[in-house]
CSV table of C-alpha atoms and ligand atoms in Angstrom, one decimal:
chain,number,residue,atom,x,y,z
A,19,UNK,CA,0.0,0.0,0.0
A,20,UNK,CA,1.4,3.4,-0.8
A,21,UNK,CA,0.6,6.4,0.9
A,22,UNK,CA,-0.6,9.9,-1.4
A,23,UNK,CA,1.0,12.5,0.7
A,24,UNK,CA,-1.3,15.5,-0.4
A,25,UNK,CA,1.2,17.6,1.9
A,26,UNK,CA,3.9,16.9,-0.2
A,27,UNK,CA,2.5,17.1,-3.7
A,28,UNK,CA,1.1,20.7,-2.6
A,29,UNK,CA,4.6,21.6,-1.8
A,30,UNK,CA,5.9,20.5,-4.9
A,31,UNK,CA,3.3,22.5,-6.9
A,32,UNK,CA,3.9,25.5,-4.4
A,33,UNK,CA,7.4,25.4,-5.4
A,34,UNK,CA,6.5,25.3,-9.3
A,35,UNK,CA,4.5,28.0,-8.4
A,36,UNK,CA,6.8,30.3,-7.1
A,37,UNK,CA,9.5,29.5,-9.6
A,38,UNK,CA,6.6,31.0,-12.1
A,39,UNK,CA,6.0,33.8,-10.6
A,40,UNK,CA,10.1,34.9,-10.2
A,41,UNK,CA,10.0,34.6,-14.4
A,42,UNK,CA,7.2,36.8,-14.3
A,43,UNK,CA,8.5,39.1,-11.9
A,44,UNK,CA,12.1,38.8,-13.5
A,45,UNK,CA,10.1,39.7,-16.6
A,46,UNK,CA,8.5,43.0,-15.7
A,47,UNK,CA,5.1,41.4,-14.8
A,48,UNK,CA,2.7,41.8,-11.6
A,49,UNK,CA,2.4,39.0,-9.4
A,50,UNK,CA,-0.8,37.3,-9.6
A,51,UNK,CA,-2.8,39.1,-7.5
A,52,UNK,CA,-5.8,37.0,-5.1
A,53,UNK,CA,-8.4,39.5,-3.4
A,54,UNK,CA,-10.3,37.5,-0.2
A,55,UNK,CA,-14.1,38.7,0.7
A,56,UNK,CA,-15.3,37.7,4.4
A,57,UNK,CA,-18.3,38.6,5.7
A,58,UNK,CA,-18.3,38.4,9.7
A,59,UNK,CA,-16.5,37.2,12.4
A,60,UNK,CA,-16.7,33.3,12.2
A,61,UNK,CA,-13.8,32.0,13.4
A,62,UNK,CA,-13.1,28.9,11.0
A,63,UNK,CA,-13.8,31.0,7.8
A,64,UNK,CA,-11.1,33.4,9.0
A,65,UNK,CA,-8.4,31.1,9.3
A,66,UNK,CA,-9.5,29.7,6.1
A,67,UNK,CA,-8.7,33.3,4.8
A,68,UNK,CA,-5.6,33.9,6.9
A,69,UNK,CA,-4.6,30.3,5.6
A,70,UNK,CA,-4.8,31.2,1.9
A,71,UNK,CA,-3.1,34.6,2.5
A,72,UNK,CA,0.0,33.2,3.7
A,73,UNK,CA,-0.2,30.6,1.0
A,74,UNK,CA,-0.1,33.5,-1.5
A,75,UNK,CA,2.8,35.5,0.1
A,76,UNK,CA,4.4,31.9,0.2
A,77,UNK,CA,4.5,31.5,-3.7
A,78,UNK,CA,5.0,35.4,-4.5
A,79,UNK,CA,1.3,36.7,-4.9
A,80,UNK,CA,0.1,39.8,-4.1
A,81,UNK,CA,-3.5,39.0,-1.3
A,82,UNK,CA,-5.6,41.4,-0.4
A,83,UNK,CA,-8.6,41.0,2.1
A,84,UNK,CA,-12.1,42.5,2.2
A,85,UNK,CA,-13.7,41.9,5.3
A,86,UNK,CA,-17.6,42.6,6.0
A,87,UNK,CA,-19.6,42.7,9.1
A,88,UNK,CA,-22.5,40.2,9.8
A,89,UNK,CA,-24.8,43.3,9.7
A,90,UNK,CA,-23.5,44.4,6.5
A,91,UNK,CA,-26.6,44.2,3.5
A,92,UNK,CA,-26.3,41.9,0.3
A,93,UNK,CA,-25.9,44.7,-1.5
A,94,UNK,CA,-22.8,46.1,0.1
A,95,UNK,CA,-21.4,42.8,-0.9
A,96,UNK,CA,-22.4,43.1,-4.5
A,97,UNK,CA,-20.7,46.3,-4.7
A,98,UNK,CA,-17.3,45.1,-3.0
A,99,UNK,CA,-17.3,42.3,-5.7
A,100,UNK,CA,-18.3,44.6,-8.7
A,101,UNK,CA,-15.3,46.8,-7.0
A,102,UNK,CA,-12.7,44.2,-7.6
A,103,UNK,CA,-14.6,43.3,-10.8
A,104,UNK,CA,-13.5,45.9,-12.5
A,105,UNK,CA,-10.1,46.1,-10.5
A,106,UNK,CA,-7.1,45.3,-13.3
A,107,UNK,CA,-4.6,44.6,-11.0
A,108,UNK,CA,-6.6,41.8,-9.1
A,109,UNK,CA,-6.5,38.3,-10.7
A,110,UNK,CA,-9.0,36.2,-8.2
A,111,UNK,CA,-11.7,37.0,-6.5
A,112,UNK,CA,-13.0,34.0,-3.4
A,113,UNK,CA,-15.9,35.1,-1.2
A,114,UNK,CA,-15.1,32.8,1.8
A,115,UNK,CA,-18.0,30.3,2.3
A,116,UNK,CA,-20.7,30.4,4.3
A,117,UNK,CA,-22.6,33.7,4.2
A,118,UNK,CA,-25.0,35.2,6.8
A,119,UNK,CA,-28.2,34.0,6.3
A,120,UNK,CA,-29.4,37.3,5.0
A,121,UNK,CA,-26.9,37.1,1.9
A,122,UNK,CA,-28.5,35.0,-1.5
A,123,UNK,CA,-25.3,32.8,-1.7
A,124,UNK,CA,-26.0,31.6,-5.0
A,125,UNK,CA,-26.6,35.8,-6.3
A,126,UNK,CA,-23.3,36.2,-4.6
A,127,UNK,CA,-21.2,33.5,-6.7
A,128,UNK,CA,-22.9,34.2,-10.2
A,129,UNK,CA,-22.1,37.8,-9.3
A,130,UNK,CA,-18.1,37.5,-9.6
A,131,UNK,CA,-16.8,37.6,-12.8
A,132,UNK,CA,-16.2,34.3,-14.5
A,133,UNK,CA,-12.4,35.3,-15.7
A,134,UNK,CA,-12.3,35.8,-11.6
A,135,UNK,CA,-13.8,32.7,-10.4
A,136,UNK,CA,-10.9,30.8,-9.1
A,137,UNK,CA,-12.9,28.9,-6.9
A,138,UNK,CA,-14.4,28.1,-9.6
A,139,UNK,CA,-18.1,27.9,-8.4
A,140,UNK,CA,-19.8,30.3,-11.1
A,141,UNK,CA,-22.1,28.4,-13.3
A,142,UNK,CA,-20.5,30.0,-16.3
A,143,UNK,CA,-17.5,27.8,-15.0
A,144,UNK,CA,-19.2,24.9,-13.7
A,145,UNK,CA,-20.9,24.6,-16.8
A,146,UNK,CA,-18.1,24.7,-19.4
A,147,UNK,CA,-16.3,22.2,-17.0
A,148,UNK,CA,-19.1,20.2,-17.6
A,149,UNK,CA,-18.8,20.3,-21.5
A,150,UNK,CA,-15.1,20.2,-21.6
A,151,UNK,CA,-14.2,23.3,-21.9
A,152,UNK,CA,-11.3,25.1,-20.3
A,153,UNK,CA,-12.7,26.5,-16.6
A,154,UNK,CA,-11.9,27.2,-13.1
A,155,UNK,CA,-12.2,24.1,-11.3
A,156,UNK,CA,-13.3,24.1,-7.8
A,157,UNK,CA,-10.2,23.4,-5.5
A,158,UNK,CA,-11.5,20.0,-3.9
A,159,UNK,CA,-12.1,18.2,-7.4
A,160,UNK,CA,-9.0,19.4,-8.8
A,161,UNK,CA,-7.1,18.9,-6.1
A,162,UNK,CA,-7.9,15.1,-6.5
A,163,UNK,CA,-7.7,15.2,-10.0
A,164,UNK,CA,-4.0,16.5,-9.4
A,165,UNK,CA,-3.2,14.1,-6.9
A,166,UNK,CA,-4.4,11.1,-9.1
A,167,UNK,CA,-2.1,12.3,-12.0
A,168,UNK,CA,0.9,13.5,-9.9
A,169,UNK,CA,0.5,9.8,-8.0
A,170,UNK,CA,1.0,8.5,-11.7
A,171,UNK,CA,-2.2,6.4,-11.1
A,172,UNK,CA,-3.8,5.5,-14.4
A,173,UNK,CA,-8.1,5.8,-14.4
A,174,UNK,CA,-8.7,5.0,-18.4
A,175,UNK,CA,-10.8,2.4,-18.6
A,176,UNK,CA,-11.0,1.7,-14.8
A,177,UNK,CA,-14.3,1.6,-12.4
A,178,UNK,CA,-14.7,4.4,-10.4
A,179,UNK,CA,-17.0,4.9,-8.1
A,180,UNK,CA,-18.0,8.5,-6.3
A,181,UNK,CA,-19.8,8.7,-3.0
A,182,UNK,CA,-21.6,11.9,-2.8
A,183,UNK,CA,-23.4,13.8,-5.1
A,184,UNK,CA,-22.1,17.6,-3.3
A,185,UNK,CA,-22.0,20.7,-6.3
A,186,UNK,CA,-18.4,21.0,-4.2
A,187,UNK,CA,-17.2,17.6,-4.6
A,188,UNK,CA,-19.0,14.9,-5.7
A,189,UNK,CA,-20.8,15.6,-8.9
A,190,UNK,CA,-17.3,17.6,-10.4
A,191,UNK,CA,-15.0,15.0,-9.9
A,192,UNK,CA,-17.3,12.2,-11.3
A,193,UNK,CA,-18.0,14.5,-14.4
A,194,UNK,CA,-14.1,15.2,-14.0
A,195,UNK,CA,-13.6,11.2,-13.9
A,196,UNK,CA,-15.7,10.6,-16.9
A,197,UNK,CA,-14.8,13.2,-19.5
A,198,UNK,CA,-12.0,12.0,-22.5
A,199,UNK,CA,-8.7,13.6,-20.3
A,200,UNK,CA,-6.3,11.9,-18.1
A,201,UNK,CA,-6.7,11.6,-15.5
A,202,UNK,CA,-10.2,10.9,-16.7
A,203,UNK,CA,-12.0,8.6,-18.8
A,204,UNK,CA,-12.9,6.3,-16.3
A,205,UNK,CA,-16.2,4.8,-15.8
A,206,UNK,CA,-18.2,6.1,-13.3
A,207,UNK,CA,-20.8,5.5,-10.6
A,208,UNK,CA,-21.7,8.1,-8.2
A,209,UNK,CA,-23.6,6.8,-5.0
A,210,UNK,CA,-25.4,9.0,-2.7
A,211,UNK,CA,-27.9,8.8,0.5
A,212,UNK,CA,-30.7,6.8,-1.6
A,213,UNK,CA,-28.4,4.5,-3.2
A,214,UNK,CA,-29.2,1.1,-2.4
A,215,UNK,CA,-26.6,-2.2,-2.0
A,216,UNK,CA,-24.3,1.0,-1.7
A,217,UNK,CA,-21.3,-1.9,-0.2
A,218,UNK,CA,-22.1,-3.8,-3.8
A,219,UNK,CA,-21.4,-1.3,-5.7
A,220,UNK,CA,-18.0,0.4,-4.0
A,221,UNK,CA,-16.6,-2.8,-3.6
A,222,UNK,CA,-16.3,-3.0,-7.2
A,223,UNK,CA,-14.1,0.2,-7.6
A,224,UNK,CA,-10.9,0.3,-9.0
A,225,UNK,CA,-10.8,3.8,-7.6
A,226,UNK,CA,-12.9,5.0,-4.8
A,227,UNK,CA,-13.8,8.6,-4.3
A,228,UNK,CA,-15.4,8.8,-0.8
A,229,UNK,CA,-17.2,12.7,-0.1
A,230,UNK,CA,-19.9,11.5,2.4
A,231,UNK,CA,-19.2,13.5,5.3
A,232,UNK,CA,-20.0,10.8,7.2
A,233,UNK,CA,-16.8,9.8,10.3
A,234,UNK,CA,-15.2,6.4,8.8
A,235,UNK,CA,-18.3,5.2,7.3
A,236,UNK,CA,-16.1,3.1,4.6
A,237,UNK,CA,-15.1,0.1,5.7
A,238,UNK,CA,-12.9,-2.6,4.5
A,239,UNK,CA,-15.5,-4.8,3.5
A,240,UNK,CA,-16.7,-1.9,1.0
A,241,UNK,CA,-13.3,-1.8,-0.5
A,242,UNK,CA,-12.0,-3.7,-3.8
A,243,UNK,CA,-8.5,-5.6,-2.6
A,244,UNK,CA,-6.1,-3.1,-4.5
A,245,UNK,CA,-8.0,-0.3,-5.0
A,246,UNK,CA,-7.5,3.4,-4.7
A,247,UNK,CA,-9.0,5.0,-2.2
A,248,UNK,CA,-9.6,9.1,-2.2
A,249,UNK,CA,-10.8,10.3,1.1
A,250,UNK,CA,-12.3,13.4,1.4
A,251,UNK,CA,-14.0,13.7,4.2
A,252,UNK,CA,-12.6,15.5,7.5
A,253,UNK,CA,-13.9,14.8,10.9
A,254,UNK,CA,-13.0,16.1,14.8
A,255,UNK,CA,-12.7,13.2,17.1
A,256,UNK,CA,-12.1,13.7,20.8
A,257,UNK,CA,-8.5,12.4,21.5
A,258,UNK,CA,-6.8,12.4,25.1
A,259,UNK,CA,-3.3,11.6,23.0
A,260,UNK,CA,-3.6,15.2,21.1
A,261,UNK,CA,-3.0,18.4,22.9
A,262,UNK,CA,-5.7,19.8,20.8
A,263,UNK,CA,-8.1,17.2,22.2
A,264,UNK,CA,-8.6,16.3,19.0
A,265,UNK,CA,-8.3,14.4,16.0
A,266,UNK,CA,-8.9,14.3,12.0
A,267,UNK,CA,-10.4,11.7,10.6
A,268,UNK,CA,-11.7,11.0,7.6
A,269,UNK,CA,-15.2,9.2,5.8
A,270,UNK,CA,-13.0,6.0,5.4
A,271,UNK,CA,-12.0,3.6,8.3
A,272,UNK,CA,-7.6,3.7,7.4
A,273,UNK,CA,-6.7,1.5,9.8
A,274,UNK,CA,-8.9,-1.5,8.3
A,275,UNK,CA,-9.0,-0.4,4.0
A,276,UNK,CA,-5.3,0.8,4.2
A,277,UNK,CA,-4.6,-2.6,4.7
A,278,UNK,CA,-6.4,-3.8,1.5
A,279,UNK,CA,-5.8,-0.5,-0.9
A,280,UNK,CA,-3.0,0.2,-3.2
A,281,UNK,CA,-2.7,3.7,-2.9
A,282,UNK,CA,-4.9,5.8,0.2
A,283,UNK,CA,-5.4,9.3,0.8
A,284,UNK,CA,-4.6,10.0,4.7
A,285,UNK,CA,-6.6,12.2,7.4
A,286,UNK,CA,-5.0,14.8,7.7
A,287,UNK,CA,-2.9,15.3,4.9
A,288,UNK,CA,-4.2,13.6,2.0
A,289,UNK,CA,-7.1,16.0,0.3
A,290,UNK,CA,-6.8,18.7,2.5
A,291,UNK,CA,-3.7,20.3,1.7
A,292,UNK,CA,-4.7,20.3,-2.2
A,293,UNK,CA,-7.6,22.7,-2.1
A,294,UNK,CA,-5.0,25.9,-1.1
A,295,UNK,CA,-2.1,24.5,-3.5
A,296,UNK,CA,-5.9,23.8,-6.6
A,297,UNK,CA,-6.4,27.8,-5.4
A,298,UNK,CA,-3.2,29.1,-6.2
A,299,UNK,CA,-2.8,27.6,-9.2
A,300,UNK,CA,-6.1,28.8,-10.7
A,301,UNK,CA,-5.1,32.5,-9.7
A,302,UNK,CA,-1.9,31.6,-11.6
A,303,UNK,CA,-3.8,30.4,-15.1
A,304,UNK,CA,-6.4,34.1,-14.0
A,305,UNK,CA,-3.4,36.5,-14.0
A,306,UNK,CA,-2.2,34.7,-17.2
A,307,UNK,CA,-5.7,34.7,-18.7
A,308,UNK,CA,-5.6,30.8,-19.3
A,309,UNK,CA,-9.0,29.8,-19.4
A,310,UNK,CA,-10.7,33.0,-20.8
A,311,UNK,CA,-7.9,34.7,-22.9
A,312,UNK,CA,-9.0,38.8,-23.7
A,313,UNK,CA,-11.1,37.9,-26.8
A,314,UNK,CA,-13.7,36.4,-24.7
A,315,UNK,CA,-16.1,37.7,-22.0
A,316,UNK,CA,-14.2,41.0,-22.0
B,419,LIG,P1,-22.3,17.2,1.6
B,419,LIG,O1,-22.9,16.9,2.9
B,419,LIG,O2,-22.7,18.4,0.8
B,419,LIG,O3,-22.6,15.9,0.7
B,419,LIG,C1,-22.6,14.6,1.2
B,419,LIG,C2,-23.0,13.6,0.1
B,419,LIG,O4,-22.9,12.3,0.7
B,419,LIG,C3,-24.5,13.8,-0.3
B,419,LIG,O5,-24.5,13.9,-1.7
B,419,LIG,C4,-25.2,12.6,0.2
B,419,LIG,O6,-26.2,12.2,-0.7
B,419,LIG,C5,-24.1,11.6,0.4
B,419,LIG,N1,-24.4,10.7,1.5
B,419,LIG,C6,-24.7,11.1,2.7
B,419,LIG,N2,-24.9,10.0,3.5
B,419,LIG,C7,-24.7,8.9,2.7
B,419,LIG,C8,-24.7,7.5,2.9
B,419,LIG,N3,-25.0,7.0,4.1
B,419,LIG,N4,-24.4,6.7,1.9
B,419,LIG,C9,-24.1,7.2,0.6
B,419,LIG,N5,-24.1,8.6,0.4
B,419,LIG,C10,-24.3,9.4,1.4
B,419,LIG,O7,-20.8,17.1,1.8
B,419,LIG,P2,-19.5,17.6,0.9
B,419,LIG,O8,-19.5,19.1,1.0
B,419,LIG,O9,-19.4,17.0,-0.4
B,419,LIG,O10,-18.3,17.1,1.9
B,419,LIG,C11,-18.1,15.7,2.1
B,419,LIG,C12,-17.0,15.6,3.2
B,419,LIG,O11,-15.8,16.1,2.6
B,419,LIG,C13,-17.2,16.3,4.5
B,419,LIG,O12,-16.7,15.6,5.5
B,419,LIG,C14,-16.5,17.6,4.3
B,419,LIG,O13,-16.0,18.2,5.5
B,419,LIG,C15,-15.3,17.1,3.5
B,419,LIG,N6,-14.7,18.1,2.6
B,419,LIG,C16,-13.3,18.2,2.7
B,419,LIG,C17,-12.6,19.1,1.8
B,419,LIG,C18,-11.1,19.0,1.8
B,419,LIG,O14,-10.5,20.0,1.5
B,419,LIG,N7,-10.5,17.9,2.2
B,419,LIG,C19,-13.3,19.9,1.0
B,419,LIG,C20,-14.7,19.8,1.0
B,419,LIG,C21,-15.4,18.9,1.8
């Protein structure tokens, strides 16, 4: 059984990044530029920001944060993003996840420019994903996606099968699993909370993508001897041997399918550190205009 050490491949496309972004630099060019929205005060969301900030002055970007009160109206929102809209100098634009409950969350992401998307959620994006065509990928699909191909594992041909059906995680990466790419054209079942025989079915996989959000629902007796297992999922459970007085685990039981996988995704340090290292390099491809060069949507 091999290990995919997420925390590793992220540094290595970290690194690639930065080396980028010194050619640019050494070549007159701005540094990609990532502008961060949060609206209020919940803890969690603003390490997710702080996170992503120092990931950005890690590689060389320019980051540059917005932050909102709870109180603030929709439309103060709308007008910070049509702001940095129209801003040149920024590349990406992420409005950190969840909103107050005043806030239309799905006005909010269709009101960022696609060419800004990097988190890729806009339905402009999600859409020509869907179809093929070049988009912003949402970090937690790509960051799989990269992880497959950068563990040289080969899904033509193979069975895979996707727990979880999520507009986050599930349904991309089993439209990213299917399409006529490698990684890619594998075939693929997605399972959800109304699939029935669901251990028939995943024990079947040659690769197993598991986004349940359920604490080690996956078991060894679900798993395929050999296969590849992709955990997503990230849990708290009380722990008297961390000082946190807690640990991470994952929708997958390691202990018992590590012993029956050929390559497994860890908790912590598996999916988890993609989604920053997926981030950074879609504000790369934005500040190069990659995916929507000037002709379009301009
Ligand atoms: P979600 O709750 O939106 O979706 C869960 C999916 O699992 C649903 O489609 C549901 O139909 C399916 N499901 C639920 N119970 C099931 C069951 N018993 N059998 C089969 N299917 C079942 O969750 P999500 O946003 O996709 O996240 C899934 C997990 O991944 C969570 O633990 C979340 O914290 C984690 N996550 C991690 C990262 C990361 O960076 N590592 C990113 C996003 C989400």
């Amino acid at each position: 059984m091999k290990i995919i050490d997420g925390k590793s491949i992220s540094n290595q496309i970290k690194s690639e990044i930065s080396a980028e972004v010194a050619k640019i630099i050494d070549n007159n060019g701005r540094a990609p530029h990532l502008a961060s929205i949060l609206v209020g005060e919940d803890p969690a969301s603003q390490t997710y920001v702080e996170n992503k900030a120092k990931a950005c002055k890690k590689v060389g970007f320019v980051s540059s944060k917005y932050n909102l009160s709870a109180k603030d109206s929709e439309n103060d929102l709308l007008e910070t993003i049509e702001f940095l809209n129209n801003d040149q100098n920024v590349d990406g634009i992420i409005v950190q996840l969840p909103l107050p409950e005043h806030i239309d969350e799905k006005k909010i992401i269709q009101a960022v420019k696609p060419e800004k998307d990097v988190d890729g959620f806009h339905p402009i994006n999600a859409g020509r994903m869907a179809i093929g065509l070049p988009a912003y990928i949402s970090a937690t699909p790509f960051g799989i996606m990269q992880l497959l191909q950068r563990s040289e594992i080969e899904t033509k041909g193979k069975n895979c099968v996707v727990i979880g059906r999520s507009n986050i995680v599930g349904r991309p990466v089993s439209i990213l699993m299917s399409q006529n790419a490698d990684p890619g054209n594998a075939t693929v079942t997605v399972c959800h909370s109304k699939t029935k025989n669901l251990q028939e079915i995943s024990s079947n996989a040659d690769i197993l993508i598991v986004a349940i959000g359920k604490p080690e629902l996956v078991n060894a007796d679900m798993v395929k001897q050999g296969a590849v297992v992709i955990d997503v999922g990230i849990h708290r459970k009380p722990s008297t041997e961390k000082k946190s007085g807690f640990k991470l685990i994952g929708d997958v039981k390691f202990d018992e399918v590590s012993k029956k996988a050929s390559y497994i995704t860890p908790v912590p340090g598996g999916v988890g550190p993609m989604t920053i290292a997926s981030l950074l390099i879609n504000t790369l491809k934005a500040s190069k205009k990659e995916i929507y060069p000037q002709t379009e949507h301009n």
